[in-house]
Structure formats: structure tokens, C-alpha cells
């Protein structure tokens, strides 16, 4: 499940106009104008914690969908990505797997699919810090930080200590392949998993790092 929330320091308030919302965070104020009632409700829910947009009444299709509200919301969240926390979860009531948090005004996050046969690993310089919410991964000058909330996410990160392919990670861990792929997608999108050697028709191609 792909969940959305606002950073803990973000405050959402009504603006001067009826259709205006003001979000205030560590990098200043952001004004959103023209949002419908559904969009305003989603933002207020995102202050409380991770939200599944479908459960919040926002759908891109379906008999009760509002495509305009969905498009407005997605464009707005993209513009406000430096205030948004992206969380990956499972529908098992055991809590989220990991969260990608903005660490810079330039943070813009999209999950990234890694090549299954390309060797990947943690980038050099990643630090690990034990926090109440889990294990935090940080990298100097990175626009994101990642918090691993559950052992499943820690297992995947542990496999990235050395060059390894996503397929090999899926085969080695007692997790559904879709779960492993989802965790890797979020790590790659946050810059915490990088390709060091891609396999092509002409042979291996080194892309960075020490190549093992």
C-alpha cells in the first residue's frame, strides 16, 4: 500500500479566501488555492498520519470518482513534495514497512524500479541511526532520509551491503517478491539503493560505486 502524510512539523490552516489552504513547515509557507472539499479533507487527514488516498475518497476512476479532484490533488502533492512523507505498508495491521521523509526543500520522490539483473547496493556514506520509529538511513546532501519501521525492510537493506541483483535478494529472503520489489523501489527512489553494474547484451557495464 502506498500511503501519504505530511511531515510532523507541517501545520495546515485555512487561508484568507474560502478556497485557500496554507501549509507551514520548516521551509516556509505554501498556499494552495482552488482545492475542493475532498482535497482539503485529505490534507487535514495527512496531518494526522499516513493516508491511503482511495480510503480518503480520492480515486482516478470508478463510479464515485472525481477525476478533477484526483488530478488536482496529485499535482498539488507533487508541488508540495518537500512537505510530504511517502510510506510503504502492507494490509496486515502490523504497521508500515518504511517511510521516505523529505530532508531538503528540493526533495521530490517517486518510487524507482531497479533492473532485476543489474547489481545494486547501498551508496557509499549511508549512515544508520536507531530511532524510536525504527532505523533511519541518511546520506550527506541527500534530499531524503528513510526510516525502516519493520524487520522486513531491514532485511532488504542488509542485503545491499554488497553488490547483488534484485532477483537474488527476492530469492534469498522469506518475503513475497512484490514486497521485496516495493521496498527496493522506495529505497531506489530515495537514493538509498544504486545500480553498480548493469548487465546488457554486450556484457557487464559498471555504473558507479566500486563494482564489488
Tab-separated table of C-alpha atoms in Angstrom:
chain	number	residue	atom	x	y	z
A	1	UNK	CA	0.000	0.000	0.000
A	2	UNK	CA	1.244	3.447	-0.925
A	3	UNK	CA	0.462	5.901	1.862
A	4	UNK	CA	0.810	9.661	2.066
A	5	UNK	CA	1.215	12.032	5.014
A	6	UNK	CA	2.632	15.447	5.845
A	7	UNK	CA	5.843	15.920	7.797
A	8	UNK	CA	5.323	16.185	11.544
A	9	UNK	CA	6.290	19.869	11.592
A	10	UNK	CA	3.726	20.894	8.940
A	11	UNK	CA	0.686	22.893	10.050
A	12	UNK	CA	-2.413	23.182	7.832
A	13	UNK	CA	-4.622	26.246	8.229
A	14	UNK	CA	-7.391	27.991	6.331
A	15	UNK	CA	-6.254	30.885	4.170
A	16	UNK	CA	-7.751	34.313	3.737
A	17	UNK	CA	-10.079	33.099	0.979
A	18	UNK	CA	-12.628	30.285	1.264
A	19	UNK	CA	-10.803	28.112	-1.282
A	20	UNK	CA	-7.310	28.752	0.097
A	21	UNK	CA	-5.262	26.469	2.355
A	22	UNK	CA	-1.931	27.453	3.922
A	23	UNK	CA	0.703	24.875	4.832
A	24	UNK	CA	3.570	25.982	7.052
A	25	UNK	CA	6.695	23.886	7.501
A	26	UNK	CA	10.414	24.193	8.132
A	27	UNK	CA	10.975	25.748	4.693
A	28	UNK	CA	8.289	28.396	4.974
A	29	UNK	CA	4.671	28.795	3.861
A	30	UNK	CA	2.905	27.269	0.879
A	31	UNK	CA	-0.513	28.409	-0.324
A	32	UNK	CA	-2.920	26.101	-2.146
A	33	UNK	CA	-5.846	27.678	-3.955
A	34	UNK	CA	-8.798	26.141	-5.765
A	35	UNK	CA	-8.965	22.827	-3.908
A	36	UNK	CA	-12.377	21.238	-3.408
A	37	UNK	CA	-13.675	19.970	-0.059
A	38	UNK	CA	-12.266	16.480	-0.708
A	39	UNK	CA	-8.759	17.859	-1.250
A	40	UNK	CA	-8.945	19.947	1.925
A	41	UNK	CA	-10.131	16.893	3.881
A	42	UNK	CA	-7.241	14.796	2.549
A	43	UNK	CA	-4.704	17.404	3.663
A	44	UNK	CA	-6.182	17.529	7.159
A	45	UNK	CA	-6.074	13.724	7.360
A	46	UNK	CA	-2.450	13.723	6.189
A	47	UNK	CA	-1.554	15.849	9.218
A	48	UNK	CA	-2.727	13.001	11.467
A	49	UNK	CA	-0.722	10.269	9.748
A	50	UNK	CA	-0.295	8.125	6.625
A	51	UNK	CA	-3.377	8.068	4.380
A	52	UNK	CA	-4.408	5.703	1.592
A	53	UNK	CA	-5.811	8.142	-0.939
A	54	UNK	CA	-8.535	5.714	-2.044
A	55	UNK	CA	-9.805	5.453	1.533
A	56	UNK	CA	-9.810	9.243	1.739
A	57	UNK	CA	-12.292	9.393	-1.114
A	58	UNK	CA	-9.895	10.298	-3.932
A	59	UNK	CA	-9.896	7.984	-6.952
A	60	UNK	CA	-8.700	8.368	-10.513
A	61	UNK	CA	-11.526	6.178	-11.845
A	62	UNK	CA	-14.734	4.457	-10.751
A	63	UNK	CA	-18.410	5.235	-10.442
A	64	UNK	CA	-17.923	7.565	-7.457
A	65	UNK	CA	-14.621	9.093	-8.576
A	66	UNK	CA	-13.859	12.731	-9.252
A	67	UNK	CA	-11.040	12.780	-11.833
A	68	UNK	CA	-10.631	16.532	-11.461
A	69	UNK	CA	-10.121	16.263	-7.689
A	70	UNK	CA	-7.664	13.394	-8.181
A	71	UNK	CA	-5.636	15.298	-10.786
A	72	UNK	CA	-5.633	18.471	-8.663
A	73	UNK	CA	-4.501	16.529	-5.594
A	74	UNK	CA	-1.675	14.687	-7.379
A	75	UNK	CA	-0.355	17.883	-8.962
A	76	UNK	CA	-0.565	19.632	-5.590
A	77	UNK	CA	1.249	16.824	-3.767
A	78	UNK	CA	3.949	16.880	-6.424
A	79	UNK	CA	4.456	20.620	-5.895
A	80	UNK	CA	4.485	20.129	-2.119
A	81	UNK	CA	6.737	17.054	-2.195
A	82	UNK	CA	9.194	18.720	0.210
A	83	UNK	CA	6.417	18.574	2.842
A	84	UNK	CA	5.178	15.061	2.068
A	85	UNK	CA	6.188	11.746	3.650
A	86	UNK	CA	5.724	8.672	1.476
A	87	UNK	CA	5.119	5.401	3.311
A	88	UNK	CA	5.045	1.819	2.086
A	89	UNK	CA	2.780	-0.531	4.008
A	90	UNK	CA	1.085	-3.916	3.906
A	91	UNK	CA	-2.560	-4.671	4.545
A	92	UNK	CA	-1.771	-6.724	7.658
A	93	UNK	CA	-2.343	-4.286	10.554
A	94	UNK	CA	1.306	-4.613	11.641
A	95	UNK	CA	2.344	-1.097	10.738
A	96	UNK	CA	4.262	0.400	7.812
A	97	UNK	CA	7.382	-1.128	6.287
A	98	UNK	CA	9.315	2.081	5.699
A	99	UNK	CA	8.899	5.808	5.171
A	100	UNK	CA	10.705	8.255	2.902
A	101	UNK	CA	10.923	11.674	4.535
A	102	UNK	CA	11.974	14.964	2.916
A	103	UNK	CA	15.290	16.331	4.143
A	104	UNK	CA	15.584	19.248	1.758
A	105	UNK	CA	13.498	21.909	0.040
A	106	UNK	CA	14.377	20.182	-3.242
A	107	UNK	CA	13.031	16.773	-2.214
A	108	UNK	CA	10.914	15.152	-4.938
A	109	UNK	CA	10.159	11.468	-4.524
A	110	UNK	CA	8.996	8.807	-6.979
A	111	UNK	CA	9.493	5.052	-6.432
A	112	UNK	CA	12.041	3.747	-8.930
A	113	UNK	CA	12.120	0.218	-10.358
A	114	UNK	CA	15.621	-1.267	-10.435
A	115	UNK	CA	16.756	-3.619	-13.223
A	116	UNK	CA	16.218	-7.172	-11.999
A	117	UNK	CA	19.544	-8.415	-13.314
A	118	UNK	CA	21.614	-5.345	-12.503
A	119	UNK	CA	23.764	-5.397	-9.393
A	120	UNK	CA	22.736	-2.828	-6.791
A	121	UNK	CA	23.940	-1.812	-3.358
A	122	UNK	CA	23.806	0.919	-0.742
A	123	UNK	CA	25.611	4.077	-1.874
A	124	UNK	CA	28.843	4.935	-0.035
A	125	UNK	CA	28.447	7.067	3.065
A	126	UNK	CA	24.999	5.933	4.195
A	127	UNK	CA	24.619	6.257	7.974
A	128	UNK	CA	22.317	4.251	10.230
A	129	UNK	CA	20.690	5.676	13.349
A	130	UNK	CA	18.391	3.854	15.745
A	131	UNK	CA	15.302	5.993	16.423
A	132	UNK	CA	12.040	5.335	18.283
A	133	UNK	CA	10.265	4.799	14.938
A	134	UNK	CA	12.912	2.416	13.579
A	135	UNK	CA	16.272	2.560	11.813
A	136	UNK	CA	16.980	5.795	9.925
A	137	UNK	CA	19.125	5.869	6.782
A	138	UNK	CA	20.747	9.184	5.895
A	139	UNK	CA	23.221	10.341	3.281
A	140	UNK	CA	25.090	13.650	3.218
A	141	UNK	CA	23.435	16.107	0.798
A	142	UNK	CA	20.589	13.688	0.037
A	143	UNK	CA	17.154	15.341	-0.248
A	144	UNK	CA	15.605	12.342	1.544
A	145	UNK	CA	16.004	10.209	4.622
A	146	UNK	CA	14.485	6.747	5.013
A	147	UNK	CA	13.131	5.186	8.203
A	148	UNK	CA	12.839	1.398	8.310
A	149	UNK	CA	9.909	0.544	10.561
A	150	UNK	CA	9.811	-3.248	10.295
A	151	UNK	CA	12.307	-6.137	10.133
A	152	UNK	CA	11.302	-6.926	6.537
A	153	UNK	CA	12.698	-3.585	5.359
A	154	UNK	CA	15.852	-4.064	7.450
A	155	UNK	CA	16.396	-7.486	5.827
A	156	UNK	CA	16.323	-5.960	2.355
A	157	UNK	CA	18.717	-3.165	3.316
A	158	UNK	CA	21.069	-5.693	4.883
A	159	UNK	CA	21.328	-7.493	1.543
A	160	UNK	CA	22.533	-4.254	-0.065
A	161	UNK	CA	25.786	-4.184	1.898
A	162	UNK	CA	27.414	-5.896	-1.113
A	163	UNK	CA	26.568	-5.786	-4.843
A	164	UNK	CA	23.589	-8.040	-5.523
A	165	UNK	CA	20.748	-8.223	-8.012
A	166	UNK	CA	17.106	-7.599	-7.026
A	167	UNK	CA	16.266	-11.125	-8.202
A	168	UNK	CA	18.904	-12.561	-5.870
A	169	UNK	CA	17.504	-10.541	-2.962
A	170	UNK	CA	13.987	-11.846	-3.658
A	171	UNK	CA	15.262	-15.428	-3.802
A	172	UNK	CA	17.233	-15.135	-0.561
A	173	UNK	CA	14.560	-13.562	1.661
A	174	UNK	CA	11.378	-15.194	3.043
A	175	UNK	CA	9.201	-12.418	1.615
A	176	UNK	CA	6.735	-12.244	-1.271
A	177	UNK	CA	8.608	-10.930	-4.305
A	178	UNK	CA	6.199	-7.978	-4.616
A	179	UNK	CA	7.059	-6.878	-1.078
A	180	UNK	CA	10.793	-7.041	-1.785
A	181	UNK	CA	10.299	-5.147	-5.044
A	182	UNK	CA	8.254	-2.466	-3.292
A	183	UNK	CA	10.916	-1.922	-0.632
A	184	UNK	CA	13.638	-1.689	-3.286
A	185	UNK	CA	11.524	0.735	-5.339
A	186	UNK	CA	11.275	3.108	-2.373
A	187	UNK	CA	14.954	2.768	-1.473
A	188	UNK	CA	15.967	3.477	-5.079
A	189	UNK	CA	13.622	6.450	-5.348
A	190	UNK	CA	15.192	7.900	-2.199
A	191	UNK	CA	18.721	7.320	-3.490
A	192	UNK	CA	19.467	4.604	-0.916
A	193	UNK	CA	19.931	1.826	-3.495
A	194	UNK	CA	22.011	2.404	-6.605
A	195	UNK	CA	22.988	0.329	-9.619
A	196	UNK	CA	26.694	-0.522	-9.616
A	197	UNK	CA	26.740	-2.932	-12.546
A	198	UNK	CA	24.104	-3.358	-15.235
A	199	UNK	CA	24.031	-6.484	-17.356
A	200	UNK	CA	23.498	-5.828	-21.044
A	201	UNK	CA	23.605	-7.842	-24.255
A	202	UNK	CA	27.214	-6.797	-24.701
A	203	UNK	CA	28.255	-7.820	-21.202
A	204	UNK	CA	28.505	-6.126	-17.821
A	205	UNK	CA	28.575	-2.336	-17.626
A	206	UNK	CA	29.799	-0.589	-14.486
A	207	UNK	CA	27.619	2.331	-13.417
A	208	UNK	CA	29.302	3.594	-10.276
A	209	UNK	CA	30.488	2.558	-6.835
A	210	UNK	CA	33.307	0.086	-6.530
A	211	UNK	CA	31.605	-2.569	-8.652
A	212	UNK	CA	32.258	-5.188	-5.988
